[in-house]
Amino acid sequence: MRILQWAFVGLLSLATADSNLTHESRNILPSNFKPQQHFRNVNLVRNINLEKNYVRETVNVVIENVDKAAQQEYFLPFEPGSIANVGGLEVRDKKEPEKGGFVAEIAATDAQSPTEFYKIILPAPLEPKAQLTLSITYWTLASLQPLPAQIGQTEKQYVLYAFSAYAPAAYDTQKQKTKLKLPTTDVPDSVTLPKSLNAEGKEDPQKQGTSFTYGPYSDIPAGSIQEASVRYEFTKPLTHSKLLERDVEVSHWGGNVAFEERHWITNRAATLKNHFSRVAYQQAAYYNPPMAALKELRFPLTVGSADAYFIDDIGNVSTSRFRTNLREANLELKPRYPVFGGWNYSFKVGWNGKLDGYVRHLKGESEAYVLKVPFLDGPKQIEGVEYERVVTRVILPEGAANVRFETSVPLISNTTSLHRTFMDTLGRTTLELTAINVVDELRDRELIVTYDYPFSAQFTKPLTIFAGLMAVFVVSWVIGNLDVSIGGKKAA
Ligand SMILES: *[C@@H]1O[C@H](CO)[C@@H](O)[C@H](O)[C@H]1NC(C)=O
Ligand SMILES: *[C@@H]1O[C@H](CO)[C@@H](O)[C@H](O)[C@H]1NC(C)=O
Ligand SMILES: *[C@@H]1O[C@H](CO)[C@@H](O)[C@H](O)[C@H]1NC(C)=O
Ligand SMILES: *[C@@H]1O[C@H](CO)[C@@H](O)[C@H](O)[C@H]1NC(C)=O
């Protein structure tokens, strides 16, 4: 039997002596490890992109069935506690990416097991000895830690990213390497691994500008972890949205689609060492140095958007610009105060769009309509924005029925319900979609909602209002004609 538990503690050296980076080696697979050793990773290349404030990983791996029977389920392990921050996991056949993503789901593991897995279902069972190249992509939220955790208002920020130099794998891996793409060459600390681990006996990592390559490594047993980390300059906000509630309200009668987004943002950046100084902040505004505070949010909206508003907990915020013309609709918001590390900011923004820009009558089906909107608008920042939870509600007109939807954004739940507001008789059909661990890269993904809106229902609203007005008229007429004078009928 293979010995899974092994360690290298003590063998390792650091790039700089004063850094406190750890680099222990261990095995993350529990003793009651479930996935059967049906596969072998023949060759694995992992790319970790650190250019944004969330981490994007791409793993290209040639897998081989080493079992006697055809196999269809491939497991991908995550370190204890980390799977909760993973989002947008997609798996494709590297050689035929156009064929679409494979089914990948979080595998139910028993409570005892600290390691969690994604179970990837191959589109067809892989025959014994056959190989397949998987391309696995995902991002992880909240994985950069400011170090030091406190800085001065105009100081540079450094963040620590801890990872395993061996790609976490549920199977033995013959050959592998991990490449990091850093945002800068200012990297004061990085774990240096002993040359003896490197399959080519080279310096580990190999550094080339903003690219660091750990490995290659040969014959790494399943579950092996080789801790490593890098600390690099990232003087940008770590914008983290705890919750985004987005409403898309369709009104056929008004010829309008109203959008509203309610944001609860926190900046995960290093906190301020001293009290905030507005004087220093205003002085800095002249030379505009990089800063870890969030000063501006940019929302590129659909062309033709109008009537934008920006309201925070205190009220209307006037420090915003809405530039619209035939080619663009850009909403540029300045929060009421710069949002430094550890600070929160919540606000709502809204705007209107013309119905015919988003809703189309389905040809051939007299009562069917298609709504096509971005899954989320939200700010688009160079450094990125990550969302813990996005709840999108599509509020359809009264009488809309048979609601179906489609989106390539992975969802954790969807519900259709009735939502009643003033002057509604039936209530409006509301579709609510929840996604977790989303990043601003998904801004361009679409949400397509199809629904039936019977001709008769289209008159419900005007008829309700008409009936309401009639009722008021009748009531006032009746009241006006009532004889309420004291003493009954006047004597003639
Ligand atoms: C590293 O550890 C030493 C003590 O072990 C501590 O004084 C120092 O502040 C630490 N440095 C960082 C950057 O955490
Ligand atoms: C909010 O500010 C905008 C201009 O920025 C103004 O047009 C609008 O009337 C204001 N709304 C309220 C409720 O004060
Ligand atoms: C920000 O919000 C979190 C809860 O979401 C809270 O724990 C924290 O104290 C808030 N920070 C500030 C500075 O108010
Ligand atoms: C919507 O949720 C149901 C379970 O409530 C699920 O079966 C269905 O696949 C979901 N639809 C989509 C498109 O995600």
Coordinates of C-alpha atoms and ligand atoms in Angstrom, one line a residue:
M1 CA 0.0 0.0 0.0
R2 CA 1.2 3.5 -0.8
I3 CA 2.0 5.7 2.1
L4 CA -0.1 8.8 1.6
Q5 CA 1.0 10.8 4.5
W6 CA 4.4 12.4 4.1
A7 CA 6.1 15.6 4.9
F8 CA 8.9 17.8 3.9
V9 CA 8.9 20.2 6.7
G10 CA 12.3 21.6 7.3
L11 CA 13.7 21.1 3.8
L12 CA 12.5 24.3 2.5
S13 CA 13.9 27.8 2.2
L14 CA 12.4 31.1 1.6
A15 CA 13.2 33.7 -0.9
T16 CA 13.7 36.3 1.8
A17 CA 14.7 35.6 5.4
D18 CA 12.3 37.9 7.2
S19 CA 9.1 36.6 5.6
N20 CA 6.7 34.4 7.6
L21 CA 5.4 32.3 4.7
T22 CA 4.7 28.7 5.5
H23 CA 5.4 25.8 3.2
E24 CA 4.5 22.6 4.8
S25 CA 3.7 19.4 2.9
R26 CA 0.8 17.1 3.6
N27 CA -2.0 15.0 2.3
I28 CA -5.5 16.3 2.1
L29 CA -7.3 13.1 1.4
P30 CA -9.1 11.7 4.4
S31 CA -8.4 8.1 5.5
N32 CA -11.9 7.2 4.3
F33 CA -11.1 8.5 0.9
K34 CA -14.0 7.7 -1.4
P35 CA -13.0 8.2 -5.1
Q36 CA -11.7 4.9 -6.5
Q37 CA -8.3 5.1 -8.2
H38 CA -9.8 4.6 -11.7
F39 CA -7.8 7.3 -13.3
R40 CA -4.3 8.6 -13.5
N41 CA -3.3 12.2 -14.4
V42 CA -0.8 11.7 -17.1
N43 CA 0.1 15.4 -17.6
L44 CA -1.3 18.4 -15.8
V45 CA -0.7 22.1 -16.3
R46 CA -2.3 24.5 -13.9
N47 CA -2.5 28.2 -14.5
I48 CA -3.3 30.5 -11.6
N49 CA -4.1 34.1 -12.7
L50 CA -3.6 36.7 -10.0
E51 CA -4.2 39.8 -12.0
K52 CA -7.6 40.5 -10.4
N53 CA -8.8 40.6 -6.9
Y54 CA -10.3 37.1 -7.2
V55 CA -8.2 34.2 -8.4
R56 CA -8.8 32.4 -11.6
E57 CA -7.5 28.9 -12.2
T58 CA -7.3 26.8 -15.3
V59 CA -6.2 23.2 -15.1
N60 CA -5.5 21.3 -18.3
V61 CA -5.1 17.6 -17.5
V62 CA -4.7 14.5 -19.6
I63 CA -6.5 11.8 -17.8
E64 CA -6.2 8.1 -18.4
N65 CA -8.5 5.3 -17.3
V66 CA -6.3 2.8 -15.5
D67 CA -9.2 0.5 -14.5
K68 CA -10.4 -2.6 -16.2
A69 CA -13.9 -1.2 -16.9
A70 CA -15.0 2.0 -18.6
Q71 CA -15.3 4.9 -16.1
Q72 CA -17.4 8.1 -16.2
E73 CA -16.9 9.9 -12.9
Y74 CA -13.8 12.0 -12.3
F75 CA -13.3 13.6 -8.9
L76 CA -11.5 16.9 -8.1
P77 CA -10.6 17.6 -4.5
F78 CA -10.5 20.9 -2.7
E79 CA -8.7 21.8 0.5
P80 CA -10.9 21.7 3.6
G81 CA -13.1 24.7 3.8
S82 CA -12.2 26.2 0.4
I83 CA -14.9 24.7 -1.8
A84 CA -17.4 27.2 -0.3
N85 CA -15.5 30.0 -2.1
V86 CA -15.3 28.3 -5.5
G87 CA -17.4 29.6 -8.3
G88 CA -18.0 29.2 -12.0
L89 CA -16.5 25.7 -12.2
E90 CA -16.6 24.6 -15.8
V91 CA -15.1 21.5 -17.4
R92 CA -14.7 20.9 -21.1
D93 CA -13.0 18.6 -23.5
K94 CA -9.8 20.6 -24.3
K95 CA -9.8 19.3 -27.8
E96 CA -13.5 19.9 -28.4
P97 CA -14.4 22.9 -26.3
E98 CA -17.3 23.9 -28.6
K99 CA -19.1 20.7 -27.5
G100 CA -20.1 22.4 -24.3
G101 CA -19.4 21.9 -20.6
F102 CA -19.6 18.6 -18.7
V103 CA -21.8 18.2 -15.7
A104 CA -19.8 19.1 -12.6
E105 CA -21.4 19.1 -9.1
I106 CA -20.3 19.2 -5.5
A107 CA -20.1 15.6 -4.4
A108 CA -21.9 14.7 -1.2
T109 CA -19.2 13.6 1.2
D110 CA -19.7 12.3 4.7
A111 CA -19.4 14.8 7.5
Q112 CA -16.2 13.2 8.8
S113 CA -14.3 14.0 5.6
P114 CA -12.7 17.4 5.7
T115 CA -11.9 17.3 2.0
E116 CA -14.6 18.2 -0.5
F117 CA -14.9 17.2 -4.1
Y118 CA -16.4 18.2 -7.3
K119 CA -17.7 15.2 -9.3
I120 CA -17.2 15.6 -13.0
I121 CA -19.4 13.4 -15.2
L122 CA -17.7 12.7 -18.5
P123 CA -20.1 12.9 -21.5
A124 CA -19.4 9.2 -22.2
P125 CA -17.6 6.5 -20.2
L126 CA -13.9 6.4 -20.9
E127 CA -12.7 3.0 -22.0
P128 CA -9.8 1.3 -20.2
K129 CA -6.4 2.8 -21.3
A130 CA -8.2 5.6 -23.1
Q131 CA -7.2 9.2 -22.5
L132 CA -9.1 12.5 -22.5
T133 CA -7.9 16.0 -22.0
L134 CA -10.0 18.0 -19.5
S135 CA -9.9 21.8 -19.3
I136 CA -11.2 22.8 -15.9
T137 CA -11.7 26.4 -15.0
Y138 CA -13.0 28.1 -11.8
W139 CA -12.3 31.1 -9.6
T140 CA -12.0 31.4 -5.9
L141 CA -13.3 34.4 -3.9
A142 CA -11.7 36.0 -0.8
S143 CA -8.4 34.2 -1.4
L144 CA -6.0 37.2 -1.2
Q145 CA -5.0 38.4 2.2
P146 CA -3.5 41.8 2.7
L147 CA -0.1 41.5 4.5
P148 CA 0.6 43.6 6.4
A149 CA -3.1 43.8 7.4
Q150 CA -2.8 47.5 8.2
I151 CA -1.3 50.2 6.1
G152 CA -1.2 54.0 5.9
Q153 CA -3.7 55.8 3.8
T154 CA -1.4 56.3 0.8
E155 CA 0.9 53.3 1.3
K156 CA 1.3 50.4 -1.2
Q157 CA -0.7 47.3 -0.4
Y158 CA 0.7 43.8 -0.5
V159 CA -1.3 40.7 -0.6
L160 CA -0.5 37.1 0.3
Y161 CA -1.7 34.2 -1.9
A162 CA -1.3 30.8 -0.4
F163 CA -1.7 27.7 -2.6
S164 CA -0.3 24.2 -3.2
A165 CA 2.5 23.8 -5.7
Y166 CA 1.1 20.4 -6.3
A167 CA -2.3 20.7 -8.0
P168 CA -4.8 19.1 -5.6
A169 CA -5.7 15.8 -7.2
A170 CA -7.7 12.7 -6.2
Y171 CA -5.4 10.5 -8.5
D172 CA -1.7 10.0 -8.9
T173 CA -0.2 12.6 -11.2
Q174 CA 2.7 11.6 -13.4
K175 CA 3.8 15.0 -14.6
Q176 CA 2.7 18.5 -13.6
K177 CA 3.5 22.1 -13.2
T178 CA 1.8 25.2 -11.8
K179 CA 2.2 28.6 -13.4
L180 CA 1.4 31.8 -11.7
K181 CA 0.6 35.0 -13.5
L182 CA 1.2 38.0 -11.2
P183 CA 0.0 41.5 -11.7
T184 CA 3.4 43.1 -11.1
T185 CA 7.1 42.3 -10.7
D186 CA 7.1 43.7 -7.1
V187 CA 7.0 40.3 -5.3
P188 CA 8.9 40.7 -2.0
D189 CA 8.2 37.1 -0.9
S190 CA 7.7 33.8 -2.5
V191 CA 8.3 30.3 -1.2
T192 CA 11.3 28.6 -2.8
L193 CA 11.1 24.9 -3.0
P194 CA 14.1 22.6 -2.8
K195 CA 15.6 21.7 -6.2
S196 CA 15.3 18.0 -5.1
L197 CA 11.5 18.2 -5.6
N198 CA 11.8 19.6 -9.1
A199 CA 11.8 16.9 -11.7
E200 CA 14.5 18.7 -13.7
G201 CA 16.5 19.7 -10.6
K202 CA 15.9 23.4 -11.4
E203 CA 15.5 26.4 -9.2
D204 CA 11.9 26.3 -8.1
P205 CA 10.0 28.5 -9.0
Q206 CA 11.4 29.6 -12.3
K207 CA 10.7 33.4 -12.5
Q208 CA 10.2 35.3 -15.8
G209 CA 8.9 38.8 -15.3
T210 CA 5.4 38.4 -13.9
S211 CA 5.3 34.6 -14.5
F212 CA 6.4 32.2 -11.8
T213 CA 6.5 28.4 -12.7
Y214 CA 6.5 25.8 -9.9
G215 CA 7.6 22.4 -11.1
P216 CA 7.7 20.2 -13.2
Y217 CA 7.1 17.5 -10.6
S218 CA 7.0 13.8 -11.3
D219 CA 4.9 11.0 -9.8
I220 CA 3.0 12.9 -7.1
P221 CA 0.6 10.6 -5.1
A222 CA -3.1 11.4 -4.9
G223 CA -3.9 14.0 -2.3
S224 CA -0.4 15.5 -1.9
I225 CA -0.2 19.1 -0.9
Q226 CA 3.0 21.2 -1.1
E227 CA 2.3 24.5 0.5
A228 CA 3.6 27.6 -1.2
S229 CA 2.8 31.2 -1.3
V230 CA 3.6 34.5 -2.9
R231 CA 3.3 38.0 -1.6
Y232 CA 3.0 40.8 -4.1
E233 CA 2.0 44.3 -4.6
F234 CA -1.7 44.9 -5.3
T235 CA -2.6 48.5 -4.4
K236 CA -6.2 48.2 -5.5
P237 CA -9.4 47.6 -3.7
L238 CA -10.4 44.1 -2.9
T239 CA -14.1 44.8 -3.7
H240 CA -16.2 42.1 -2.2
S241 CA -20.0 42.2 -2.5
K242 CA -21.8 40.3 0.3
L243 CA -25.1 40.5 -1.5
L244 CA -26.5 41.9 -4.8
E245 CA -30.2 42.0 -5.2
R246 CA -31.2 42.8 -8.8
D247 CA -34.7 43.5 -10.0
V248 CA -35.8 43.5 -13.6
E249 CA -39.4 44.7 -13.9
V250 CA -41.1 44.3 -17.2
S251 CA -44.1 46.5 -18.1
H252 CA -45.7 45.9 -21.4
W253 CA -48.3 48.6 -20.7
G254 CA -45.6 51.2 -19.9
G255 CA -43.3 50.0 -22.7
N256 CA -40.6 49.9 -20.1
V257 CA -38.1 47.6 -18.4
A258 CA -37.0 49.0 -15.0
F259 CA -33.7 47.8 -13.5
E260 CA -32.7 48.2 -9.9
E261 CA -29.6 46.8 -8.2
R262 CA -29.0 46.9 -4.4
H263 CA -25.4 46.4 -3.5
W264 CA -23.8 45.6 -0.1
I265 CA -20.1 46.0 -0.7
T266 CA -17.2 45.6 1.6
N267 CA -13.5 46.3 0.8
R268 CA -11.3 43.4 1.9
A269 CA -8.2 45.5 1.5
A270 CA -5.7 46.3 4.3
T271 CA -7.3 48.5 7.0
L272 CA -6.0 52.0 7.9
K273 CA -3.2 52.2 10.3
N274 CA -4.3 55.6 11.5
H275 CA -7.5 57.6 11.3
F276 CA -8.7 58.6 7.9
S277 CA -7.3 62.0 7.0
R278 CA -9.4 63.9 4.5
V279 CA -6.5 66.4 4.0
A280 CA -4.1 63.8 3.0
Y281 CA -6.7 62.2 0.8
Q282 CA -7.4 65.5 -1.0
Q283 CA -3.7 66.2 -1.4
A284 CA -3.3 62.7 -2.9
A285 CA -6.1 63.5 -5.4
Y286 CA -3.7 65.8 -7.3
Y287 CA -1.2 63.1 -8.2
N288 CA -3.7 60.3 -8.0
P289 CA -1.5 57.5 -6.6
P290 CA -2.7 53.9 -6.6
M291 CA -4.8 53.3 -3.5
A292 CA -6.5 50.3 -1.9
A293 CA -9.6 52.4 -1.2
L294 CA -12.6 52.1 -3.5
K295 CA -13.1 55.5 -5.1
E296 CA -15.2 54.9 -8.1
L297 CA -17.6 52.4 -9.6
R298 CA -18.2 52.2 -13.3
F299 CA -21.4 50.6 -14.7
P300 CA -21.4 50.2 -18.5
L301 CA -25.1 49.9 -19.2
T302 CA -27.0 48.8 -22.3
V303 CA -27.2 51.6 -24.8
G304 CA -30.4 53.5 -24.5
S305 CA -30.7 53.2 -20.7
A306 CA -32.1 56.3 -19.1
D307 CA -33.3 57.9 -15.8
A308 CA -30.4 56.6 -13.7
Y309 CA -30.4 57.1 -10.0
F310 CA -27.9 56.4 -7.2
I311 CA -29.0 56.4 -3.6
D312 CA -27.1 55.2 -0.5
D313 CA -28.1 54.9 3.1
I314 CA -28.1 58.7 3.6
G315 CA -29.9 59.6 0.4
N316 CA -29.5 60.7 -3.1
V317 CA -25.8 60.8 -4.1
S318 CA -25.0 63.7 -6.4
T319 CA -21.4 62.6 -7.2
S320 CA -22.3 60.5 -10.1
R321 CA -22.1 61.0 -13.8
F322 CA -24.4 59.3 -16.4
R323 CA -23.0 59.6 -19.9
T324 CA -25.4 58.5 -22.6
N325 CA -25.3 58.8 -26.3
L326 CA -26.0 56.6 -29.3
R327 CA -23.0 54.4 -28.6
E328 CA -22.8 54.1 -24.8
A329 CA -24.5 54.5 -21.5
N330 CA -22.0 54.7 -18.7
L331 CA -22.9 55.3 -15.1
E332 CA -19.9 56.5 -13.1
L333 CA -20.5 56.6 -9.4
K334 CA -18.4 58.0 -6.7
P335 CA -19.3 56.7 -3.3
R336 CA -20.0 59.3 -0.7
Y337 CA -16.7 58.6 0.9
P338 CA -13.6 56.5 -0.3
V339 CA -14.3 53.0 0.9
F340 CA -11.1 51.9 2.7
G341 CA -10.1 48.4 3.8
G342 CA -12.7 46.9 6.3
W343 CA -15.3 49.6 5.4
N344 CA -18.7 48.8 4.1
Y345 CA -20.8 50.6 1.6
S346 CA -24.3 49.9 0.5
F347 CA -26.3 51.6 -2.1
K348 CA -28.8 51.2 -4.9
V349 CA -28.8 52.2 -8.5
G350 CA -31.5 52.0 -11.0
W351 CA -32.3 52.9 -14.6
N352 CA -34.9 52.4 -17.3
G353 CA -34.8 50.7 -20.7
K354 CA -37.2 50.6 -23.5
L355 CA -39.3 47.4 -23.7
D356 CA -38.5 46.7 -27.3
G357 CA -34.8 46.8 -26.5
Y358 CA -35.2 43.7 -24.3
V359 CA -38.5 42.0 -25.2
R360 CA -39.4 40.3 -28.5
H361 CA -42.6 38.7 -29.6
L362 CA -41.9 35.1 -30.5
K363 CA -42.8 34.5 -34.2
G364 CA -45.6 32.1 -34.9
E365 CA -46.8 32.1 -31.3
S366 CA -49.2 34.9 -30.7
E367 CA -48.9 35.0 -27.0
A368 CA -45.2 34.1 -26.3
Y369 CA -42.5 36.7 -25.5
V370 CA -38.8 36.5 -25.0
L371 CA -36.9 38.8 -22.6
K372 CA -33.2 39.0 -22.9
V373 CA -31.2 40.9 -20.3
P374 CA -27.7 40.7 -18.9
F375 CA -27.6 38.3 -15.9
L376 CA -26.1 41.2 -13.9
D377 CA -25.0 44.7 -14.6
G378 CA -23.0 45.7 -11.6
P379 CA -19.7 47.6 -11.7
K380 CA -17.0 46.7 -14.1
Q381 CA -13.7 47.4 -12.4
I382 CA -10.2 46.8 -13.9
E383 CA -9.2 45.0 -10.6
G384 CA -12.4 43.0 -10.6
V385 CA -15.5 42.6 -8.3
E386 CA -16.5 39.4 -6.6
Y387 CA -20.0 38.6 -5.4
E388 CA -20.8 36.1 -2.6
R389 CA -24.5 36.0 -3.5
V390 CA -26.5 37.4 -6.4
V391 CA -30.3 37.3 -6.2
T392 CA -32.0 38.3 -9.5
R393 CA -35.8 38.8 -9.6
V394 CA -37.5 39.1 -12.9
I395 CA -41.0 40.6 -12.3
L396 CA -43.2 40.0 -15.3
P397 CA -46.5 41.7 -16.0
E398 CA -49.8 40.5 -14.5
G399 CA -51.2 37.4 -16.2
A400 CA -47.8 36.3 -17.6
A401 CA -47.6 32.5 -17.3
N402 CA -45.6 29.5 -18.4
V403 CA -42.3 31.1 -17.5
R404 CA -39.1 29.4 -18.6
F405 CA -35.6 30.6 -18.4
E406 CA -32.1 30.0 -19.6
T407 CA -28.7 31.2 -18.5
S408 CA -25.2 29.9 -18.5
V409 CA -24.5 31.3 -15.0
P410 CA -24.5 28.4 -12.6
L411 CA -27.4 28.8 -10.1
I412 CA -28.1 27.4 -6.7
S413 CA -31.9 28.0 -6.9
N414 CA -34.8 29.2 -9.0
T415 CA -38.4 29.8 -8.0
T416 CA -41.4 31.2 -9.7
S417 CA -44.0 33.0 -7.5
L418 CA -46.6 35.7 -7.5
H419 CA -45.6 39.2 -6.4
R420 CA -48.5 41.6 -5.6
T421 CA -48.2 45.4 -5.7
F422 CA -50.6 48.3 -5.6
M423 CA -53.4 48.0 -8.2
D424 CA -52.5 44.4 -9.1
T425 CA -55.4 42.0 -9.2
L426 CA -53.8 38.7 -10.0
G427 CA -50.3 39.5 -8.8
R428 CA -47.2 39.4 -11.1
T429 CA -45.3 36.3 -11.9
T430 CA -41.9 36.7 -10.4
L431 CA -38.9 34.5 -11.3
E432 CA -36.2 34.6 -8.6
L433 CA -32.7 33.2 -9.4
T434 CA -29.9 32.8 -6.9
A435 CA -26.2 32.4 -7.8
I436 CA -23.3 32.3 -5.4
N437 CA -19.6 33.0 -5.9
V438 CA -20.0 35.1 -9.0
V439 CA -17.4 37.5 -10.4
D440 CA -17.8 40.5 -12.7
E441 CA -16.5 38.4 -15.6
L442 CA -20.0 37.1 -15.8
R443 CA -21.4 40.6 -16.7
D444 CA -21.7 39.6 -20.3
R445 CA -23.7 36.4 -19.6
E446 CA -27.3 36.6 -20.7
L447 CA -30.5 35.7 -18.9
I448 CA -33.3 34.7 -21.3
V449 CA -36.8 34.4 -20.0
T450 CA -39.7 33.1 -22.2
Y451 CA -43.3 33.6 -21.1
D452 CA -46.8 33.6 -22.4
Y453 CA -48.7 36.9 -22.0
P454 CA -52.3 36.4 -23.3
F455 CA -53.9 39.2 -25.1
S456 CA -56.7 39.4 -22.5
A457 CA -54.1 39.8 -19.7
Q458 CA -52.7 42.9 -21.5
F459 CA -55.9 44.7 -20.7
T460 CA -56.0 43.7 -17.1
K461 CA -54.0 46.7 -15.9
P462 CA -55.9 49.4 -17.8
L463 CA -59.2 47.7 -17.0
T464 CA -58.3 47.5 -13.3
I465 CA -57.4 51.1 -13.3
F466 CA -60.5 52.0 -15.2
A467 CA -62.6 49.9 -12.8
G468 CA -60.9 51.6 -9.9
L469 CA -61.7 55.0 -11.2
M470 CA -65.3 54.0 -11.9
A471 CA -65.6 52.7 -8.4
V472 CA -64.3 56.0 -7.0
F473 CA -66.6 57.9 -9.3
V474 CA -69.7 55.8 -8.3
V475 CA -68.9 56.0 -4.6
S476 CA -68.5 59.7 -4.7
W477 CA -71.6 60.1 -6.7
V478 CA -73.5 58.0 -4.2
I479 CA -72.1 59.9 -1.3
G480 CA -72.8 63.2 -3.0
N481 CA -76.5 62.2 -3.4
L482 CA -76.9 60.8 0.1
D483 CA -79.0 63.0 2.3
V484 CA -76.9 63.1 5.5
S485 CA -78.4 66.2 6.9
I486 CA -79.5 66.0 10.5
G487 CA -83.1 65.8 11.0
G488 CA -84.1 63.8 7.9
K489 CA -85.8 65.3 4.9
K490 CA -86.3 68.9 5.0
A491 CA -89.8 70.0 5.3
A492 CA -91.2 71.2 2.0
Ligands
LIG1 C1 6.9 37.4 11.3 O1 7.1 36.8 12.5 C2 7.8 37.6 13.5 C3 7.9 36.8 14.8 O2 8.0 35.4 14.5 C4 7.0 38.9 13.8 O3 7.7 39.7 14.7 C5 6.8 39.6 12.4 O4 5.9 40.7 12.7 C6 6.1 38.7 11.4 N1 6.0 39.4 10.1 C7 4.9 39.5 9.5 C8 5.0 40.2 8.2 O5 3.9 38.9 9.8
LIG2 C1 -31.3 63.1 -7.0 O1 -30.3 63.8 -7.7 C2 -30.6 64.0 -9.1 C3 -29.4 64.7 -9.7 O2 -28.2 64.0 -9.4 C4 -31.8 64.8 -9.2 O3 -32.1 65.0 -10.6 C5 -33.0 64.2 -8.5 O4 -34.1 65.0 -8.5 C6 -32.6 63.9 -7.1 N1 -33.6 63.2 -6.4 C7 -34.0 63.5 -5.2 C8 -35.2 62.6 -4.7 O5 -33.6 64.3 -4.5
LIG3 C1 -19.1 45.8 7.8 O1 -20.1 44.8 7.8 C2 -19.8 43.7 8.6 C3 -20.9 42.7 8.6 O2 -21.3 42.5 7.3 C4 -19.5 44.0 10.0 O3 -19.1 42.9 10.8 C5 -18.4 45.1 10.1 O4 -18.2 45.5 11.4 C6 -18.7 46.3 9.2 N1 -17.6 47.2 9.2 C7 -17.8 48.5 9.6 C8 -16.5 49.3 9.5 O5 -18.8 48.9 9.9
LIG4 C1 -34.9 25.1 -11.3 O1 -35.0 24.4 -10.0 C2 -35.5 23.1 -10.1 C3 -35.6 22.6 -8.7 O2 -36.3 23.5 -7.9 C4 -34.5 22.3 -10.9 O3 -35.0 20.9 -11.1 C5 -34.3 22.9 -12.3 O4 -33.3 22.2 -13.0 C6 -33.9 24.3 -12.2 N1 -33.8 24.9 -13.5 C7 -32.7 25.5 -14.0 C8 -32.8 25.9 -15.4 O5 -31.7 25.6 -13.3

